[in-house]
Amino acid sequence: MICNINLEEIAKEHERSGADVTIVYKKVNNDEMFLNCEVLNIDNGKVVGVGKNLGMGDTINVSMEIFFMSKEFLIQAIYKCMQDGICSSVMEYVSKHVRNHDVRAYEFKGYLGCINSVSSYYKVSMDFLNGDVMQELCSKNGNIYTKSYDSPPTKYLNGCSITNSIMASGSIVKGLVSNSIIGRRVIIEEGAEVIDSIVFSRCIIGKNVKLKMS
């Protein structure tokens, strides 16, 4: 699940409510990206059931798989999972026992992407080309720090054409790239066309190769 979320605000709301568990969710249009994700059935802010998204319905309350609970509840849930042998995880325990505990729902209203397949990886990555999405994910709740990877900038040689694509550093581009994600140190030779595709690091796309993800 890809999002930029302030967990401190949710923790405070969870404590105020006195609930056993709070599950964060987002109401989304039923997109292929969220197939087989857990969905919450909600009644007046309480979770009354947890199911799977089978692609039916226009909108769903997709679980973001973010759970808030006390340490005592967590330990109790772990012991119950071990003792009964019915649930293999705390998340599964909560899903199966929502009617036995006070389980609340917290609605998140920002950007949410779900990466669970190659196609969803492509879609979420391309969302970063939207300035509003990029700003929200990278800057909304403070800066994001990560390990630096120093390499020379990508070289765009005469005759190349780049449109609506994410280009990592260290590559050499002589051909056409459109609606694609290009990793580090990729070489795209003359006459090559990379369209609607993902190219991982250190790949070479030879002369006149036509590459398009189906």
PDB file of C-alpha atoms in Angstrom:
ATOM      1  CA  MET A   1       0.000   0.000   0.000  1.00  0.00           C
ATOM      2  CA  ILE A   2       1.531   3.311  -1.104  1.00  0.00           C
ATOM      3  CA  CYS A   3       0.445   6.435   0.765  1.00  0.00           C
ATOM      4  CA  ASN A   4       1.702   9.311   2.902  1.00  0.00           C
ATOM      5  CA  ILE A   5      -0.220   9.181   6.155  1.00  0.00           C
ATOM      6  CA  ASN A   6       0.120  10.810   9.581  1.00  0.00           C
ATOM      7  CA  LEU A   7      -0.100   7.860  11.973  1.00  0.00           C
ATOM      8  CA  GLU A   8       0.063  10.103  15.039  1.00  0.00           C
ATOM      9  CA  GLU A   9      -3.373  11.574  14.298  1.00  0.00           C
ATOM     10  CA  ILE A  10      -4.885   8.110  13.932  1.00  0.00           C
ATOM     11  CA  ALA A  11      -3.243   6.914  17.155  1.00  0.00           C
ATOM     12  CA  LYS A  12      -4.823   9.812  19.052  1.00  0.00           C
ATOM     13  CA  GLU A  13      -8.240   9.073  17.534  1.00  0.00           C
ATOM     14  CA  HIS A  14      -7.864   5.388  18.420  1.00  0.00           C
ATOM     15  CA  GLU A  15      -7.092   6.249  22.051  1.00  0.00           C
ATOM     16  CA  ARG A  16     -10.004   8.704  22.253  1.00  0.00           C
ATOM     17  CA  SER A  17     -12.470   6.128  20.920  1.00  0.00           C
ATOM     18  CA  GLY A  18     -11.515   3.447  23.439  1.00  0.00           C
ATOM     19  CA  ALA A  19     -11.778   0.822  20.682  1.00  0.00           C
ATOM     20  CA  ASP A  20      -9.964  -2.509  20.800  1.00  0.00           C
ATOM     21  CA  VAL A  21      -8.760  -2.093  17.220  1.00  0.00           C
ATOM     22  CA  THR A  22      -8.815   0.671  14.617  1.00  0.00           C
ATOM     23  CA  ILE A  23      -8.388  -0.253  10.948  1.00  0.00           C
ATOM     24  CA  VAL A  24      -7.456   2.393   8.392  1.00  0.00           C
ATOM     25  CA  TYR A  25      -9.360   2.244   5.111  1.00  0.00           C
ATOM     26  CA  LYS A  26     -10.026   4.270   1.988  1.00  0.00           C
ATOM     27  CA  LYS A  27     -13.200   4.468  -0.060  1.00  0.00           C
ATOM     28  CA  VAL A  28     -12.074   3.883  -3.666  1.00  0.00           C
ATOM     29  CA  ASN A  29     -13.523   3.229  -7.079  1.00  0.00           C
ATOM     30  CA  ASN A  30     -13.414  -0.512  -7.647  1.00  0.00           C
ATOM     31  CA  ASP A  31     -10.250  -0.700  -9.721  1.00  0.00           C
ATOM     32  CA  GLU A  32      -8.408  -3.841 -10.894  1.00  0.00           C
ATOM     33  CA  MET A  33      -5.505  -2.675  -8.708  1.00  0.00           C
ATOM     34  CA  PHE A  34      -7.528  -3.495  -5.580  1.00  0.00           C
ATOM     35  CA  LEU A  35      -8.732  -6.959  -6.619  1.00  0.00           C
ATOM     36  CA  ASN A  36      -8.423  -9.547  -3.809  1.00  0.00           C
ATOM     37  CA  CYS A  37      -7.667  -6.834  -1.249  1.00  0.00           C
ATOM     38  CA  GLU A  38      -9.560  -6.953   2.021  1.00  0.00           C
ATOM     39  CA  VAL A  39     -12.657  -4.746   2.155  1.00  0.00           C
ATOM     40  CA  LEU A  40     -14.419  -3.486   5.261  1.00  0.00           C
ATOM     41  CA  ASN A  41     -18.154  -3.606   5.877  1.00  0.00           C
ATOM     42  CA  ILE A  42     -18.816  -0.573   8.079  1.00  0.00           C
ATOM     43  CA  ASP A  43     -21.855   0.435  10.136  1.00  0.00           C
ATOM     44  CA  ASN A  44     -21.735   3.804  11.965  1.00  0.00           C
ATOM     45  CA  GLY A  45     -17.956   3.791  12.106  1.00  0.00           C
ATOM     46  CA  LYS A  46     -17.681   0.208  13.346  1.00  0.00           C
ATOM     47  CA  VAL A  47     -16.328  -2.688  11.301  1.00  0.00           C
ATOM     48  CA  VAL A  48     -18.960  -5.427  11.189  1.00  0.00           C
ATOM     49  CA  GLY A  49     -17.288  -7.660   8.620  1.00  0.00           C
ATOM     50  CA  VAL A  50     -14.145  -8.118   6.558  1.00  0.00           C
ATOM     51  CA  GLY A  51     -14.281  -9.671   3.094  1.00  0.00           C
ATOM     52  CA  LYS A  52     -12.370  -9.906  -0.186  1.00  0.00           C
ATOM     53  CA  ASN A  53     -12.773  -7.592  -3.158  1.00  0.00           C
ATOM     54  CA  LEU A  54     -14.064  -9.738  -6.031  1.00  0.00           C
ATOM     55  CA  GLY A  55     -14.442  -6.798  -8.397  1.00  0.00           C
ATOM     56  CA  MET A  56     -18.157  -6.296  -7.788  1.00  0.00           C
ATOM     57  CA  GLY A  57     -19.649  -2.914  -6.928  1.00  0.00           C
ATOM     58  CA  ASP A  58     -18.679   0.576  -7.998  1.00  0.00           C
ATOM     59  CA  THR A  59     -16.984   1.649  -4.761  1.00  0.00           C
ATOM     60  CA  ILE A  60     -15.407  -0.298  -1.903  1.00  0.00           C
ATOM     61  CA  ASN A  61     -13.922   0.387   1.519  1.00  0.00           C
ATOM     62  CA  VAL A  62     -10.491  -1.121   0.932  1.00  0.00           C
ATOM     63  CA  SER A  63      -8.436  -1.977   4.003  1.00  0.00           C
ATOM     64  CA  MET A  64      -5.042  -0.271   3.965  1.00  0.00           C
ATOM     65  CA  GLU A  65      -3.699  -3.042   6.249  1.00  0.00           C
ATOM     66  CA  ILE A  66      -2.858  -0.493   8.970  1.00  0.00           C
ATOM     67  CA  PHE A  67      -4.059  -1.624  12.411  1.00  0.00           C
ATOM     68  CA  PHE A  68      -3.977   0.183  15.751  1.00  0.00           C
ATOM     69  CA  MET A  69      -4.331  -1.782  18.997  1.00  0.00           C
ATOM     70  CA  SER A  70      -2.922  -1.847  22.517  1.00  0.00           C
ATOM     71  CA  LYS A  71       0.037  -4.020  23.440  1.00  0.00           C
ATOM     72  CA  GLU A  72      -2.227  -6.046  25.721  1.00  0.00           C
ATOM     73  CA  PHE A  73      -4.698  -6.747  22.904  1.00  0.00           C
ATOM     74  CA  LEU A  74      -1.839  -7.716  20.562  1.00  0.00           C
ATOM     75  CA  ILE A  75      -0.410 -10.212  23.055  1.00  0.00           C
ATOM     76  CA  GLN A  76      -3.868 -11.666  23.694  1.00  0.00           C
ATOM     77  CA  ALA A  77      -4.474 -12.052  19.951  1.00  0.00           C
ATOM     78  CA  ILE A  78      -1.124 -13.794  19.445  1.00  0.00           C
ATOM     79  CA  TYR A  79      -1.859 -16.253  22.259  1.00  0.00           C
ATOM     80  CA  LYS A  80      -5.322 -16.974  20.829  1.00  0.00           C
ATOM     81  CA  CYS A  81      -3.841 -17.630  17.383  1.00  0.00           C
ATOM     82  CA  MET A  82      -1.304 -20.060  18.871  1.00  0.00           C
ATOM     83  CA  GLN A  83      -3.798 -21.745  21.187  1.00  0.00           C
ATOM     84  CA  ASP A  84      -6.699 -22.237  18.782  1.00  0.00           C
ATOM     85  CA  GLY A  85      -4.654 -22.794  15.613  1.00  0.00           C
ATOM     86  CA  ILE A  86      -7.420 -21.235  13.532  1.00  0.00           C
ATOM     87  CA  CYS A  87      -5.673 -17.982  12.593  1.00  0.00           C
ATOM     88  CA  SER A  88      -2.125 -17.696  11.297  1.00  0.00           C
ATOM     89  CA  SER A  89      -1.745 -13.949  11.887  1.00  0.00           C
ATOM     90  CA  VAL A  90      -3.068 -11.169  14.082  1.00  0.00           C
ATOM     91  CA  MET A  91      -4.615  -9.537  11.001  1.00  0.00           C
ATOM     92  CA  GLU A  92      -6.554 -12.734  10.287  1.00  0.00           C
ATOM     93  CA  TYR A  93      -7.601 -12.947  13.937  1.00  0.00           C
ATOM     94  CA  VAL A  94      -9.038  -9.415  13.881  1.00  0.00           C
ATOM     95  CA  SER A  95     -10.854 -10.095  10.595  1.00  0.00           C
ATOM     96  CA  LYS A  96     -12.525 -13.221  11.969  1.00  0.00           C
ATOM     97  CA  HIS A  97     -13.471 -11.708  15.328  1.00  0.00           C
ATOM     98  CA  VAL A  98     -14.735  -8.221  14.449  1.00  0.00           C
ATOM     99  CA  ARG A  99     -18.115  -8.992  16.048  1.00  0.00           C
ATOM    100  CA  ASN A 100     -16.474 -10.081  19.305  1.00  0.00           C
ATOM    101  CA  HIS A 101     -14.449  -6.898  19.752  1.00  0.00           C
ATOM    102  CA  ASP A 102     -14.874  -3.147  19.329  1.00  0.00           C
ATOM    103  CA  VAL A 103     -13.263  -2.653  15.916  1.00  0.00           C
ATOM    104  CA  ARG A 104     -13.479   0.864  14.476  1.00  0.00           C
ATOM    105  CA  ALA A 105     -12.777   2.194  10.972  1.00  0.00           C
ATOM    106  CA  TYR A 106     -10.704   5.301  10.218  1.00  0.00           C
ATOM    107  CA  GLU A 107     -11.160   6.804   6.758  1.00  0.00           C
ATOM    108  CA  PHE A 108      -8.068   8.012   4.909  1.00  0.00           C
ATOM    109  CA  LYS A 109      -8.784  10.556   2.174  1.00  0.00           C
ATOM    110  CA  GLY A 110      -5.384  11.000   0.519  1.00  0.00           C
ATOM    111  CA  TYR A 111      -3.764   9.180  -2.394  1.00  0.00           C
ATOM    112  CA  LEU A 112      -3.596   5.384  -2.131  1.00  0.00           C
ATOM    113  CA  GLY A 113      -1.914   2.978  -4.524  1.00  0.00           C
ATOM    114  CA  CYS A 114      -1.760  -0.794  -4.145  1.00  0.00           C
ATOM    115  CA  ILE A 115       1.126  -2.769  -5.660  1.00  0.00           C
ATOM    116  CA  ASN A 116       0.280  -6.460  -5.932  1.00  0.00           C
ATOM    117  CA  SER A 117       1.070  -7.188  -9.594  1.00  0.00           C
ATOM    118  CA  VAL A 118       3.236  -5.991 -12.477  1.00  0.00           C
ATOM    119  CA  SER A 119       0.362  -3.962 -13.925  1.00  0.00           C
ATOM    120  CA  SER A 120      -0.349  -2.216 -10.608  1.00  0.00           C
ATOM    121  CA  TYR A 121       3.382  -1.508 -10.148  1.00  0.00           C
ATOM    122  CA  TYR A 122       3.312   0.215 -13.526  1.00  0.00           C
ATOM    123  CA  LYS A 123       0.130   2.169 -12.766  1.00  0.00           C
ATOM    124  CA  VAL A 124       1.277   3.420  -9.357  1.00  0.00           C
ATOM    125  CA  SER A 125       4.710   4.360 -10.720  1.00  0.00           C
ATOM    126  CA  MET A 126       3.127   6.350 -13.534  1.00  0.00           C
ATOM    127  CA  ASP A 127       0.951   8.150 -10.978  1.00  0.00           C
ATOM    128  CA  PHE A 128       4.167   9.794  -9.768  1.00  0.00           C
ATOM    129  CA  LEU A 129       4.151  11.829 -12.985  1.00  0.00           C
ATOM    130  CA  ASN A 130       1.091  13.607 -11.631  1.00  0.00           C
ATOM    131  CA  GLY A 131       2.454  16.666  -9.823  1.00  0.00           C
ATOM    132  CA  ASP A 132      -0.229  16.587  -7.110  1.00  0.00           C
ATOM    133  CA  VAL A 133       0.436  12.908  -6.346  1.00  0.00           C
ATOM    134  CA  MET A 134       4.210  13.454  -6.280  1.00  0.00           C
ATOM    135  CA  GLN A 135       3.829  16.424  -3.930  1.00  0.00           C
ATOM    136  CA  GLU A 136       1.535  14.531  -1.567  1.00  0.00           C
ATOM    137  CA  LEU A 137       3.618  11.364  -1.387  1.00  0.00           C
ATOM    138  CA  CYS A 138       7.011  13.037  -1.064  1.00  0.00           C
ATOM    139  CA  SER A 139       6.402  16.265   0.836  1.00  0.00           C
ATOM    140  CA  LYS A 140       3.042  16.371   2.625  1.00  0.00           C
ATOM    141  CA  ASN A 141       4.126  15.155   6.072  1.00  0.00           C
ATOM    142  CA  GLY A 142       7.779  16.190   5.913  1.00  0.00           C
ATOM    143  CA  ASN A 143      10.735  15.094   3.847  1.00  0.00           C
ATOM    144  CA  ILE A 144      11.461  11.462   3.024  1.00  0.00           C
ATOM    145  CA  TYR A 145      15.085  10.412   3.464  1.00  0.00           C
ATOM    146  CA  THR A 146      16.574   7.431   1.676  1.00  0.00           C
ATOM    147  CA  LYS A 147      19.958   6.018   0.717  1.00  0.00           C
ATOM    148  CA  SER A 148      21.564   8.027  -2.069  1.00  0.00           C
ATOM    149  CA  TYR A 149      22.757   6.357  -5.260  1.00  0.00           C
ATOM    150  CA  ASP A 150      25.279   8.578  -7.000  1.00  0.00           C
ATOM    151  CA  SER A 151      25.607   8.188 -10.763  1.00  0.00           C
ATOM    152  CA  PRO A 152      25.902  10.537 -13.742  1.00  0.00           C
ATOM    153  CA  PRO A 153      22.712  11.996 -15.213  1.00  0.00           C
ATOM    154  CA  THR A 154      21.035  10.197 -18.086  1.00  0.00           C
ATOM    155  CA  LYS A 155      22.338  11.183 -21.533  1.00  0.00           C
ATOM    156  CA  TYR A 156      19.754  12.059 -24.171  1.00  0.00           C
ATOM    157  CA  LEU A 157      21.446  11.882 -27.564  1.00  0.00           C
ATOM    158  CA  ASN A 158      20.396  13.546 -30.835  1.00  0.00           C
ATOM    159  CA  GLY A 159      17.324  11.920 -32.343  1.00  0.00           C
ATOM    160  CA  CYS A 160      15.877  10.535 -29.109  1.00  0.00           C
ATOM    161  CA  SER A 161      12.312  11.271 -28.007  1.00  0.00           C
ATOM    162  CA  ILE A 162      11.016  11.070 -24.417  1.00  0.00           C
ATOM    163  CA  THR A 163       7.393  11.633 -23.386  1.00  0.00           C
ATOM    164  CA  ASN A 164       5.577  11.081 -20.075  1.00  0.00           C
ATOM    165  CA  SER A 165       8.163   8.721 -18.592  1.00  0.00           C
ATOM    166  CA  ILE A 166      10.182   8.177 -15.417  1.00  0.00           C
ATOM    167  CA  MET A 167      13.896   8.128 -16.218  1.00  0.00           C
ATOM    168  CA  ALA A 168      16.454   7.019 -13.619  1.00  0.00           C
ATOM    169  CA  SER A 169      20.052   8.227 -13.704  1.00  0.00           C
ATOM    170  CA  GLY A 170      23.013   6.725 -15.543  1.00  0.00           C
ATOM    171  CA  SER A 171      21.192   5.700 -18.727  1.00  0.00           C
ATOM    172  CA  ILE A 172      21.937   6.437 -22.373  1.00  0.00           C
ATOM    173  CA  VAL A 173      18.934   7.064 -24.629  1.00  0.00           C
ATOM    174  CA  LYS A 174      19.151   7.175 -28.415  1.00  0.00           C
ATOM    175  CA  GLY A 175      15.649   5.945 -29.284  1.00  0.00           C
ATOM    176  CA  LEU A 176      12.027   6.627 -28.357  1.00  0.00           C
ATOM    177  CA  VAL A 177      10.556   6.279 -24.863  1.00  0.00           C
ATOM    178  CA  SER A 178       6.874   6.885 -24.152  1.00  0.00           C
ATOM    179  CA  ASN A 179       4.728   6.244 -21.043  1.00  0.00           C
ATOM    180  CA  SER A 180       7.448   4.059 -19.542  1.00  0.00           C
ATOM    181  CA  ILE A 181       9.602   3.507 -16.456  1.00  0.00           C
ATOM    182  CA  ILE A 182      13.329   3.267 -17.157  1.00  0.00           C
ATOM    183  CA  GLY A 183      15.707   2.024 -14.452  1.00  0.00           C
ATOM    184  CA  ARG A 184      19.328   3.006 -13.811  1.00  0.00           C
ATOM    185  CA  ARG A 185      22.110   2.443 -16.365  1.00  0.00           C
ATOM    186  CA  VAL A 186      19.802   1.352 -19.177  1.00  0.00           C
ATOM    187  CA  ILE A 187      20.961   1.701 -22.792  1.00  0.00           C
ATOM    188  CA  ILE A 188      18.313   2.311 -25.447  1.00  0.00           C
ATOM    189  CA  GLU A 189      19.866   2.129 -28.903  1.00  0.00           C
ATOM    190  CA  GLU A 190      18.962   3.995 -32.102  1.00  0.00           C
ATOM    191  CA  GLY A 191      15.609   3.142 -33.647  1.00  0.00           C
ATOM    192  CA  ALA A 192      14.426   1.365 -30.503  1.00  0.00           C
ATOM    193  CA  GLU A 193      10.925   2.137 -29.222  1.00  0.00           C
ATOM    194  CA  VAL A 194       9.943   1.555 -25.581  1.00  0.00           C
ATOM    195  CA  ILE A 195       6.215   2.173 -25.067  1.00  0.00           C
ATOM    196  CA  ASP A 196       4.007   1.498 -22.013  1.00  0.00           C
ATOM    197  CA  SER A 197       6.793  -0.598 -20.516  1.00  0.00           C
ATOM    198  CA  ILE A 198       8.990  -1.168 -17.460  1.00  0.00           C
ATOM    199  CA  VAL A 199      12.739  -1.605 -18.049  1.00  0.00           C
ATOM    200  CA  PHE A 200      14.768  -2.552 -14.992  1.00  0.00           C
ATOM    201  CA  SER A 201      18.362  -1.531 -14.283  1.00  0.00           C
ATOM    202  CA  ARG A 202      21.312  -2.362 -16.559  1.00  0.00           C
ATOM    203  CA  CYS A 203      19.198  -3.614 -19.476  1.00  0.00           C
ATOM    204  CA  ILE A 204      20.152  -2.977 -23.102  1.00  0.00           C
ATOM    205  CA  ILE A 205      17.400  -2.366 -25.656  1.00  0.00           C
ATOM    206  CA  GLY A 206      19.032  -3.064 -29.026  1.00  0.00           C
ATOM    207  CA  LYS A 207      18.728  -1.191 -32.304  1.00  0.00           C
ATOM    208  CA  ASN A 208      15.240  -1.074 -33.842  1.00  0.00           C
ATOM    209  CA  VAL A 209      13.716  -3.173 -31.052  1.00  0.00           C
ATOM    210  CA  LYS A 210       9.995  -2.474 -30.471  1.00  0.00           C
ATOM    211  CA  LEU A 211       9.040  -3.008 -26.827  1.00  0.00           C
ATOM    212  CA  LYS A 212       5.500  -2.594 -25.528  1.00  0.00           C
ATOM    213  CA  MET A 213       3.938  -4.151 -22.431  1.00  0.00           C
ATOM    214  CA  SER A 214       0.764  -6.029 -23.323  1.00  0.00           C
TER     215      SER A 214
END
